Short mmCIF file of N, CA and C in Angstrom, two decimals:
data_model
loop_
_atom_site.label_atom_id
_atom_site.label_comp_id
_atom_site.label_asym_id
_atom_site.label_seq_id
_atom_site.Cartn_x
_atom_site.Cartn_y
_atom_site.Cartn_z
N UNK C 44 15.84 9.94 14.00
CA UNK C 44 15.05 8.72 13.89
C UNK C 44 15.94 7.52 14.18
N UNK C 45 15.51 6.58 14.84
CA UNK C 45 16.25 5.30 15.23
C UNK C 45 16.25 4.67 13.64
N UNK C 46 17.27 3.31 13.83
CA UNK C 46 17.40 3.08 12.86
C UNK C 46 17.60 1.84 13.17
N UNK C 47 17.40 0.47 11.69
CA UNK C 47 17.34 -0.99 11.67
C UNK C 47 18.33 -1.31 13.38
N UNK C 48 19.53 -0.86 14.12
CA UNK C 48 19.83 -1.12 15.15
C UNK C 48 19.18 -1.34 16.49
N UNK C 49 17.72 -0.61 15.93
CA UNK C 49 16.29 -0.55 17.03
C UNK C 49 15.60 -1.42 17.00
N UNK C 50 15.83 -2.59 17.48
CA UNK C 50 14.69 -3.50 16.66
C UNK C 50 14.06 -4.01 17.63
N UNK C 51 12.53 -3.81 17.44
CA UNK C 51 11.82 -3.95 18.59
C UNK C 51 10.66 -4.93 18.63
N UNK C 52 10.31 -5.24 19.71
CA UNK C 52 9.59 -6.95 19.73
C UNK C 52 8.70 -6.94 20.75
N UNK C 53 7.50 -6.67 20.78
CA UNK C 53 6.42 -6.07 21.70
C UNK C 53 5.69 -7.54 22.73
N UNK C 54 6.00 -7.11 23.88
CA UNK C 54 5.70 -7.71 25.04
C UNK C 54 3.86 -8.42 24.66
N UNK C 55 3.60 -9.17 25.52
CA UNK C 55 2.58 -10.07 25.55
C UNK C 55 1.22 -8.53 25.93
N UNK C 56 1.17 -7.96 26.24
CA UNK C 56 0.60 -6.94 26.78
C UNK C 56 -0.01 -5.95 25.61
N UNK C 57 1.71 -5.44 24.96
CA UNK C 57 1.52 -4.77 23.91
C UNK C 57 0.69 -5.61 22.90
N UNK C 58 0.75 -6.84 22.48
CA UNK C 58 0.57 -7.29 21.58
C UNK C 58 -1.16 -7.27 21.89
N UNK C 59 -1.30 -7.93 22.47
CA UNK C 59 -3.33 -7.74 23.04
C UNK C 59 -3.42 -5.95 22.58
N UNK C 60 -3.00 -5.19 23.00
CA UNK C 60 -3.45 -4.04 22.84
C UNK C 60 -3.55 -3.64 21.20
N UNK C 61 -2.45 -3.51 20.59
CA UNK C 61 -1.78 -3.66 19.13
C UNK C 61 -3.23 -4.66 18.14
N UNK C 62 -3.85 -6.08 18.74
CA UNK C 62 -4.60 -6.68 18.06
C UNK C 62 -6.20 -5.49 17.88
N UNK C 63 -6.20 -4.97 19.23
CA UNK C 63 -7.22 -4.50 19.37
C UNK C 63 -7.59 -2.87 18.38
N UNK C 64 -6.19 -2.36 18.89
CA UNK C 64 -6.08 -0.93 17.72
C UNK C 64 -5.76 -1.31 16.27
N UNK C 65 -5.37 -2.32 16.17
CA UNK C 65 -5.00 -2.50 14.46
C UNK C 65 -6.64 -2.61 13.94
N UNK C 66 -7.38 -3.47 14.81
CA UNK C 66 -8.57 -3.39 13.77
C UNK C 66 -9.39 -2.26 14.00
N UNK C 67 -9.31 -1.38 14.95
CA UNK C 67 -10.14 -0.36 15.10
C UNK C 67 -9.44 0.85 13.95
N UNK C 68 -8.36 0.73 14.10
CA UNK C 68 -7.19 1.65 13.03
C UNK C 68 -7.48 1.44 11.73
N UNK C 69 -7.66 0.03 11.26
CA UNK C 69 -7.59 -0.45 9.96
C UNK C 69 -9.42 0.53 9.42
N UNK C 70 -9.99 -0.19 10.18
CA UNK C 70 -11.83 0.28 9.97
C UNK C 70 -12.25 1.70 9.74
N UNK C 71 -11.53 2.90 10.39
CA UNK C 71 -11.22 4.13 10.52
C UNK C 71 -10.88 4.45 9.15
N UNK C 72 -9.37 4.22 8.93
CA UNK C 72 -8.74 4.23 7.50
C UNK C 72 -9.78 4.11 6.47
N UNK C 73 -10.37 3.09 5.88
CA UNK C 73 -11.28 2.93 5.54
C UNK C 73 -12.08 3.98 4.90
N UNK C 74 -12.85 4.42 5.92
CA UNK C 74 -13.99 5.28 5.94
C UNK C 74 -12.93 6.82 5.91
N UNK C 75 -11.46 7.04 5.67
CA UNK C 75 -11.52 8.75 6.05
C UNK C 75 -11.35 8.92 4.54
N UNK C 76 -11.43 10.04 4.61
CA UNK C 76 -11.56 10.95 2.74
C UNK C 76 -10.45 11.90 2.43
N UNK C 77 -9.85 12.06 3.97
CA UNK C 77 -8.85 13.51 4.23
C UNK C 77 -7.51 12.86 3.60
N UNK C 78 -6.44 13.58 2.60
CA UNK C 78 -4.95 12.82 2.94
C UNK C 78 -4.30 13.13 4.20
N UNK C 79 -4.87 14.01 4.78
CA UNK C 79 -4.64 14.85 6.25
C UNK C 79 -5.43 14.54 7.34
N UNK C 80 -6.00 13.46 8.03
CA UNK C 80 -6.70 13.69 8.77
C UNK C 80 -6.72 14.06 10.29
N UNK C 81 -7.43 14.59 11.01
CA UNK C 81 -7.17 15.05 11.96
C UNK C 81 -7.74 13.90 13.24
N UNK C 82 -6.46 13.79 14.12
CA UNK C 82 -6.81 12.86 15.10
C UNK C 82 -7.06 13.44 16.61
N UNK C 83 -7.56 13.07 17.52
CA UNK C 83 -7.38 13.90 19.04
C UNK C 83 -7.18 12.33 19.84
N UNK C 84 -5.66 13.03 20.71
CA UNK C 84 -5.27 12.07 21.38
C UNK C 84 -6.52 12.28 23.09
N UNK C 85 -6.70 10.92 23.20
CA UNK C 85 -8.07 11.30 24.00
C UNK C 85 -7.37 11.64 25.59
N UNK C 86 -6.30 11.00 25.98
CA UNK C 86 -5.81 11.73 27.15
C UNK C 86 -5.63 13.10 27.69
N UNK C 87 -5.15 14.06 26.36
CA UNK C 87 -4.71 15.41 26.17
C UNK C 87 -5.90 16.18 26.02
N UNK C 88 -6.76 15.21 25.25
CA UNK C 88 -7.66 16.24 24.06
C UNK C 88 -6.35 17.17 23.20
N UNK C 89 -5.63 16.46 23.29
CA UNK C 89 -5.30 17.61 22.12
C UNK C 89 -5.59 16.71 20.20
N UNK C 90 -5.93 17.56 19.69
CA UNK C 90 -5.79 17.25 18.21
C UNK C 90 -5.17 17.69 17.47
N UNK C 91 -4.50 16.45 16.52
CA UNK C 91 -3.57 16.82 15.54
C UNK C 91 -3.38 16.33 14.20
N UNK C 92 -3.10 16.85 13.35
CA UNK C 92 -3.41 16.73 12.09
C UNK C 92 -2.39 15.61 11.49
N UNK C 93 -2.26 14.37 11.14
CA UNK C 93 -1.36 13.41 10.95
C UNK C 93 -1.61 12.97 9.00
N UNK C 94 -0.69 12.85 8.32
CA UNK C 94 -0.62 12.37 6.69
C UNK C 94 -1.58 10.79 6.91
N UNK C 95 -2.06 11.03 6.31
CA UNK C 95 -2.79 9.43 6.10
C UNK C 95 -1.80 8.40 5.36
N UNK C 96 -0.90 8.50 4.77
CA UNK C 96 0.37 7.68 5.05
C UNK C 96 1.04 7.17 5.94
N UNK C 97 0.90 7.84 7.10
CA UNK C 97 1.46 7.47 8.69
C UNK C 97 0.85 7.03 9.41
N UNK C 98 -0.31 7.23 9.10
CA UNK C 98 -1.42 6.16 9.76
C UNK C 98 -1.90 4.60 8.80
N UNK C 99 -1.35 4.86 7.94
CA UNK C 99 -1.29 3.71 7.27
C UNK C 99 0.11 2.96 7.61
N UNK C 100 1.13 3.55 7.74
CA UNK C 100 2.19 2.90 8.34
C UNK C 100 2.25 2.20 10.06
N UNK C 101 1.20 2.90 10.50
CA UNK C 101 0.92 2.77 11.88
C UNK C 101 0.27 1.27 11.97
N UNK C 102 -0.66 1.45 11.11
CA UNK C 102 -1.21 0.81 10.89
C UNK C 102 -0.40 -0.92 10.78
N UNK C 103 0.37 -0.75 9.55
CA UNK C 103 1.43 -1.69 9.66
C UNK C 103 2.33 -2.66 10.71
N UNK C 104 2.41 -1.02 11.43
CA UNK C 104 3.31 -1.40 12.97
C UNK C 104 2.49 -2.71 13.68
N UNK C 105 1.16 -1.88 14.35
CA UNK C 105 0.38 -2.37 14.54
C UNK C 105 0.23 -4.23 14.36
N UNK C 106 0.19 -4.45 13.11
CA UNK C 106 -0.26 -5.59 12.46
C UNK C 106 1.01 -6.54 13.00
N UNK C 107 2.11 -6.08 12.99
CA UNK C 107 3.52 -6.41 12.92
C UNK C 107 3.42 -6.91 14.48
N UNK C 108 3.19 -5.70 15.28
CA UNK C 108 2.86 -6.39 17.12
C UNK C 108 1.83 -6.93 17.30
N UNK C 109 0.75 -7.02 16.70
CA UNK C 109 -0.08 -8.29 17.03
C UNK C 109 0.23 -9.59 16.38
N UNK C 110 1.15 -9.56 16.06
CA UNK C 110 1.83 -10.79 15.26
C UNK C 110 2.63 -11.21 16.22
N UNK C 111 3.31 -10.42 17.03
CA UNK C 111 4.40 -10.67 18.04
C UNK C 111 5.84 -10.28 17.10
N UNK C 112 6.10 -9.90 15.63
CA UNK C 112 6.98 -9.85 15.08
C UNK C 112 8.14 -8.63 15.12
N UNK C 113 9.01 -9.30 15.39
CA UNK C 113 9.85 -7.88 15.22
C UNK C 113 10.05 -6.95 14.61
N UNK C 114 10.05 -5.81 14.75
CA UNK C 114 10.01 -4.55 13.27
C UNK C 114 10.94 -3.60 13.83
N UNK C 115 10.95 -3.05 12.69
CA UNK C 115 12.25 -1.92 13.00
C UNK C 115 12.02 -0.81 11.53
N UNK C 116 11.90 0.58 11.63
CA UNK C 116 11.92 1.79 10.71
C UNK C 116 12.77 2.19 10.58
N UNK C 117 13.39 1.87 9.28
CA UNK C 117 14.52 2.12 8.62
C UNK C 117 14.34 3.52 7.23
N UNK C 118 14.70 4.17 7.98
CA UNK C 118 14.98 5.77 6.68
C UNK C 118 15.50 5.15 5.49
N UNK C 119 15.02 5.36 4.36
CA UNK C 119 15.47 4.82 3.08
C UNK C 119 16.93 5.05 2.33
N UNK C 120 17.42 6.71 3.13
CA UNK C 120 18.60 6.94 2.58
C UNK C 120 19.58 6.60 3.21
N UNK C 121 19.17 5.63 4.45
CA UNK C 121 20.84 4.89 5.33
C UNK C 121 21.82 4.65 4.64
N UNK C 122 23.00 5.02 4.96
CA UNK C 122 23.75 4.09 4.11
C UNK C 122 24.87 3.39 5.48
N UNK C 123 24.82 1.92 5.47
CA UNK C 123 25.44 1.23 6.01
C UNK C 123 26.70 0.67 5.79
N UNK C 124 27.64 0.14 6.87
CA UNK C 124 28.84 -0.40 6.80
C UNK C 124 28.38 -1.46 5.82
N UNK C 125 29.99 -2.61 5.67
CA UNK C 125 29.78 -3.99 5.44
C UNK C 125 29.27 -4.43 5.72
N UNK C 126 30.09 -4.61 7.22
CA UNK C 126 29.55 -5.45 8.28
C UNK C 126 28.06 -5.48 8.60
N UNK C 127 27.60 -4.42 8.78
CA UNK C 127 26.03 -4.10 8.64
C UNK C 127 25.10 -4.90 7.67
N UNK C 128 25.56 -4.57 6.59
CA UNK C 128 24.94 -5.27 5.35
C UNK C 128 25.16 -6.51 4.99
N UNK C 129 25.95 -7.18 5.46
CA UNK C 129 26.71 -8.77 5.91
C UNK C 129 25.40 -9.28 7.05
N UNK C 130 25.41 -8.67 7.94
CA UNK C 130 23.96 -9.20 8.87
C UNK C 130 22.62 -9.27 8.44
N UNK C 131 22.45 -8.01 7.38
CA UNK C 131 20.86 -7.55 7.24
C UNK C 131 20.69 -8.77 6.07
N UNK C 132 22.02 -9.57 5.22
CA UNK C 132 21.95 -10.55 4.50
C UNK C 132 22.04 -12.10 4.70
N UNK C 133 22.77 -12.18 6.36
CA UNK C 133 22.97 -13.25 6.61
C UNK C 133 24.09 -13.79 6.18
N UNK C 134 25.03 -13.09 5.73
CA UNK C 134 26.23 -13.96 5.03
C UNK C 134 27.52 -13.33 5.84
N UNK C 135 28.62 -13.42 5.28
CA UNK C 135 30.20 -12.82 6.03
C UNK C 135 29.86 -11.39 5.20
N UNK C 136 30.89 -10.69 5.82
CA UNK C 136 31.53 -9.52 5.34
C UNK C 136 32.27 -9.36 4.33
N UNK C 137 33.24 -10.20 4.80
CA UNK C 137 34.06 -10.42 3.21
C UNK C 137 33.54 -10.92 1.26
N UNK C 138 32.09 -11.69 1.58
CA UNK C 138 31.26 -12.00 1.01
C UNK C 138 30.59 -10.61 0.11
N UNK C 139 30.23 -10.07 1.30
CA UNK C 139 29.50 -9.02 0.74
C UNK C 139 30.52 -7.92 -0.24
N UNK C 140 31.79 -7.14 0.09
CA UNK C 140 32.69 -7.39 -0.22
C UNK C 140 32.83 -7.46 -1.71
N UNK C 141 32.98 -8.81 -1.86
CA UNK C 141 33.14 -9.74 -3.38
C UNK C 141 31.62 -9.13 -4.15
N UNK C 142 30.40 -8.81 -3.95
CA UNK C 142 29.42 -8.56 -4.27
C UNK C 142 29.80 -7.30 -4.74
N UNK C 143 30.23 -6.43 -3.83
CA UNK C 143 30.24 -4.67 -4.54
C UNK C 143 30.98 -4.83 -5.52
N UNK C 144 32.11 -5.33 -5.42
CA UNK C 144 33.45 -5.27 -5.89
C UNK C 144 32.89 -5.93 -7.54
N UNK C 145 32.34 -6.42 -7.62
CA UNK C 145 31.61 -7.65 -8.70
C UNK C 145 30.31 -6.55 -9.13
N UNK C 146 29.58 -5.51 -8.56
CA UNK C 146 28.91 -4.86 -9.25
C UNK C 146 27.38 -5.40 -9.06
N UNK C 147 27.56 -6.04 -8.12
CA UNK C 147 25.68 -6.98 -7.57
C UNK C 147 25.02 -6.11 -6.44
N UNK C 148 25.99 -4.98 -6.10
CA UNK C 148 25.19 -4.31 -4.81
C UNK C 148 25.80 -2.68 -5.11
N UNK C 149 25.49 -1.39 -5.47
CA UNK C 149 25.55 -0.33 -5.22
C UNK C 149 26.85 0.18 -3.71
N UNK C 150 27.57 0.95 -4.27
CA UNK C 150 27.99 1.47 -3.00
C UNK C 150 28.74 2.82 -3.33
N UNK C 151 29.07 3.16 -2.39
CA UNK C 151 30.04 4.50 -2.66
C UNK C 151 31.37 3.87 -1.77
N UNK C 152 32.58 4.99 -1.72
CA UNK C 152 33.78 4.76 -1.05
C UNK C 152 34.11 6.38 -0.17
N UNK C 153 33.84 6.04 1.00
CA UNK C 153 34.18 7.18 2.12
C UNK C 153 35.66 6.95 2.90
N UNK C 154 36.57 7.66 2.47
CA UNK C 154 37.95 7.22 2.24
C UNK C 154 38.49 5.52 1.71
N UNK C 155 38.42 5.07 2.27
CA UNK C 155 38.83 3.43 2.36
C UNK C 155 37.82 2.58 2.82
N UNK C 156 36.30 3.37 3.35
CA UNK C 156 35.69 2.23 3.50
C UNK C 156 34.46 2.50 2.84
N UNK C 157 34.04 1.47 2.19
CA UNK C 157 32.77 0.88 1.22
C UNK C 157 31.27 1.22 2.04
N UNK C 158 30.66 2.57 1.97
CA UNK C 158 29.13 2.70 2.53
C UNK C 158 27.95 2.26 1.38
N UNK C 159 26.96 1.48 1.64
CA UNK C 159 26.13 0.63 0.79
C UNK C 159 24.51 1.33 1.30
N UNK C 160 23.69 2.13 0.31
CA UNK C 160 22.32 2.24 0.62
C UNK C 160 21.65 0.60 1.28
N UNK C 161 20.83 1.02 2.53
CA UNK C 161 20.13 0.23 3.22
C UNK C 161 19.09 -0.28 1.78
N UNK C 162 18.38 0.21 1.19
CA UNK C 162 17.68 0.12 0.27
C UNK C 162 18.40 -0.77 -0.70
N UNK C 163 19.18 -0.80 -1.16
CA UNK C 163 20.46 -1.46 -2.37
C UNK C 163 20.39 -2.60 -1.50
N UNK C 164 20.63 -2.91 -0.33
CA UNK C 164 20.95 -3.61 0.20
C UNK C 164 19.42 -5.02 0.37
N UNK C 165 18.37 -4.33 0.45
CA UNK C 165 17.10 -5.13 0.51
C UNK C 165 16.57 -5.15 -0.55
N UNK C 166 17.09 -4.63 -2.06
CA UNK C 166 16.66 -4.65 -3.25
C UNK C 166 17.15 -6.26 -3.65
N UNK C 167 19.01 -5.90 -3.45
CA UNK C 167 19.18 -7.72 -3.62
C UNK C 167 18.90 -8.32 -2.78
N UNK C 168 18.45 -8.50 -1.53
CA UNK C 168 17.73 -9.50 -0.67
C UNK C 168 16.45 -9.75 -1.71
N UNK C 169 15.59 -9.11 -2.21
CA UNK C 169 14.31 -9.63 -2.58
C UNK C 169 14.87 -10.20 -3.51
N UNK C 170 15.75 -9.87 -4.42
CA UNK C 170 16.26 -10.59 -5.74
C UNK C 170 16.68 -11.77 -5.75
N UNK C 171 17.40 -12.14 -4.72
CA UNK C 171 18.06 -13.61 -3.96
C UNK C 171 16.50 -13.97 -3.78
N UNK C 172 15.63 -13.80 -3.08
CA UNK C 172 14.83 -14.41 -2.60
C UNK C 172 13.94 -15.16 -3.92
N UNK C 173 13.59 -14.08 -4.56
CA UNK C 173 13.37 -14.49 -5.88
C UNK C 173 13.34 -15.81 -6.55
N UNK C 174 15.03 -15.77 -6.98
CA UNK C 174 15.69 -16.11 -7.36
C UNK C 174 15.87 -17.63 -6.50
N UNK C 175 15.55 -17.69 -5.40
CA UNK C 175 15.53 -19.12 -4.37
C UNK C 175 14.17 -20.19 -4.60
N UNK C 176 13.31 -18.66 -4.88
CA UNK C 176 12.04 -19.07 -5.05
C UNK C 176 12.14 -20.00 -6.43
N UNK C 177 12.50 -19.23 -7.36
CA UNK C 177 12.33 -19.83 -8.94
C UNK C 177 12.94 -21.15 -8.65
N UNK C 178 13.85 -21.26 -8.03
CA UNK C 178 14.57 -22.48 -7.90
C UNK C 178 14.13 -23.53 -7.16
N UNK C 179 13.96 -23.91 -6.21
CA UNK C 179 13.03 -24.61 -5.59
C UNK C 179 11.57 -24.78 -6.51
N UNK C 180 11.03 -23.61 -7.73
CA UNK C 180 10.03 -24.24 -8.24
C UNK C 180 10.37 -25.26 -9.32
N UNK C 181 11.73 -25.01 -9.63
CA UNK C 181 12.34 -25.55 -11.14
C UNK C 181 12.76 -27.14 -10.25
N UNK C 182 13.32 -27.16 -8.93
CA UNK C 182 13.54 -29.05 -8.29
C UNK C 182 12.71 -29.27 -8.56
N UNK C 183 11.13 -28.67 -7.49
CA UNK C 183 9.68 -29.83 -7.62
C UNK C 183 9.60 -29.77 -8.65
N UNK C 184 9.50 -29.41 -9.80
CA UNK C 184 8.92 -29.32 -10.92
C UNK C 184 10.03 -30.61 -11.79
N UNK C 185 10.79 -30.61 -11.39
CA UNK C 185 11.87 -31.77 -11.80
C UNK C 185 11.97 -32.91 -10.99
N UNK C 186 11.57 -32.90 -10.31
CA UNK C 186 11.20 -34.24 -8.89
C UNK C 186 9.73 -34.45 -9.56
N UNK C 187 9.02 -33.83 -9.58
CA UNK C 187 7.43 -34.33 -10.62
C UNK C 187 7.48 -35.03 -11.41
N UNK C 188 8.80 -34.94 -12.52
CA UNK C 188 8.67 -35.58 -13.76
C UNK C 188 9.20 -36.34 -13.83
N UNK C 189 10.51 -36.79 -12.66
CA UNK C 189 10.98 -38.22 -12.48
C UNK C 189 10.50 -38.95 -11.27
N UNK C 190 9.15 -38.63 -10.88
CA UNK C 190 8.13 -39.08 -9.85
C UNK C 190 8.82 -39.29 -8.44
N UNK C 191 9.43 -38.62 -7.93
CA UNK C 191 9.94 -38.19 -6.67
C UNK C 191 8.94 -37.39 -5.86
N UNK C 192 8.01 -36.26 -6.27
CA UNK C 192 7.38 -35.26 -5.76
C UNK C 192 5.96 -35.70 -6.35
N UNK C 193 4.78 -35.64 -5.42
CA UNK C 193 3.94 -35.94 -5.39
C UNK C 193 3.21 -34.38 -5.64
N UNK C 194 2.09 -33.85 -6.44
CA UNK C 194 1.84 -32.70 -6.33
C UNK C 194 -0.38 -32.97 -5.15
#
């Protein structure tokens, strides 16, 4: 399976097509009953039996290229470099680094160098994000009360 290095961004073409199957995909979903349902690709006729999880992920994709947005399927048990995990955060390497070392991010040690779950890695992204969020509510909320921020 490719991995977050795949990151893919669907042409003006794809994306018209992608708008059109996401809602025919989404409407389908809907209405099936199977956790298994069976699909037939109409070129082949062949039919095949797909998890209704994967068509719910498809589904996703989908939504993601009619958006025009970039996406990328990342296996949950990756485990990435620094450097890797320095990008997927936006910050240095050495940064990240100070984080393991400090006990804010999960990792193991494969001789001398530091491998970090992809997952560990977007657990504290949401947590930062969080955490940015609360903050920015705690300024306006302090710009309100010394009448700076207008609500």
């Amino acid at each position: 399976m490719e991995t977050y290095n795949n990151v893919n961004k669907a042409s003006k073409e794809e994306q018209k097509v992608a708008i059109q199957s996401y809602d025919a995909l989404t409407s389908v979903i809907k209405e099936l009953k199977s956790n298994n349902p069976e699909i037939e690709i109409d070129e082949t006729q062949e039919r095949i039996k797909i998890p209704l999880s994967a068509l719910k992920l498809l589904g996703e994709i989908l939504e993601a290229m009619s958006k025009g947005k970039p996406f990328s399927l990342v296996p949950m048990a990756t485990e990435v470099t620094t450097q890797k995990a320095a990008e997927i955060l936006g910050c240095s390497r050495p940064h990240i680094v100070k984080l393991l070392e400090k006990g804010k991010i999960d990792f193991t040690k494969v001789g001398k160098h530091r491998r970090v779950k992809f997952e560990d890695v977007m657990k504290y992204k949401r947590k930062m994000k969080e955490a940015q969020k609360k903050h920015i509510i705690e300024i306006m909320e302090s710009d309100e009360e010394i009448g700076l921020y207008d609500t």
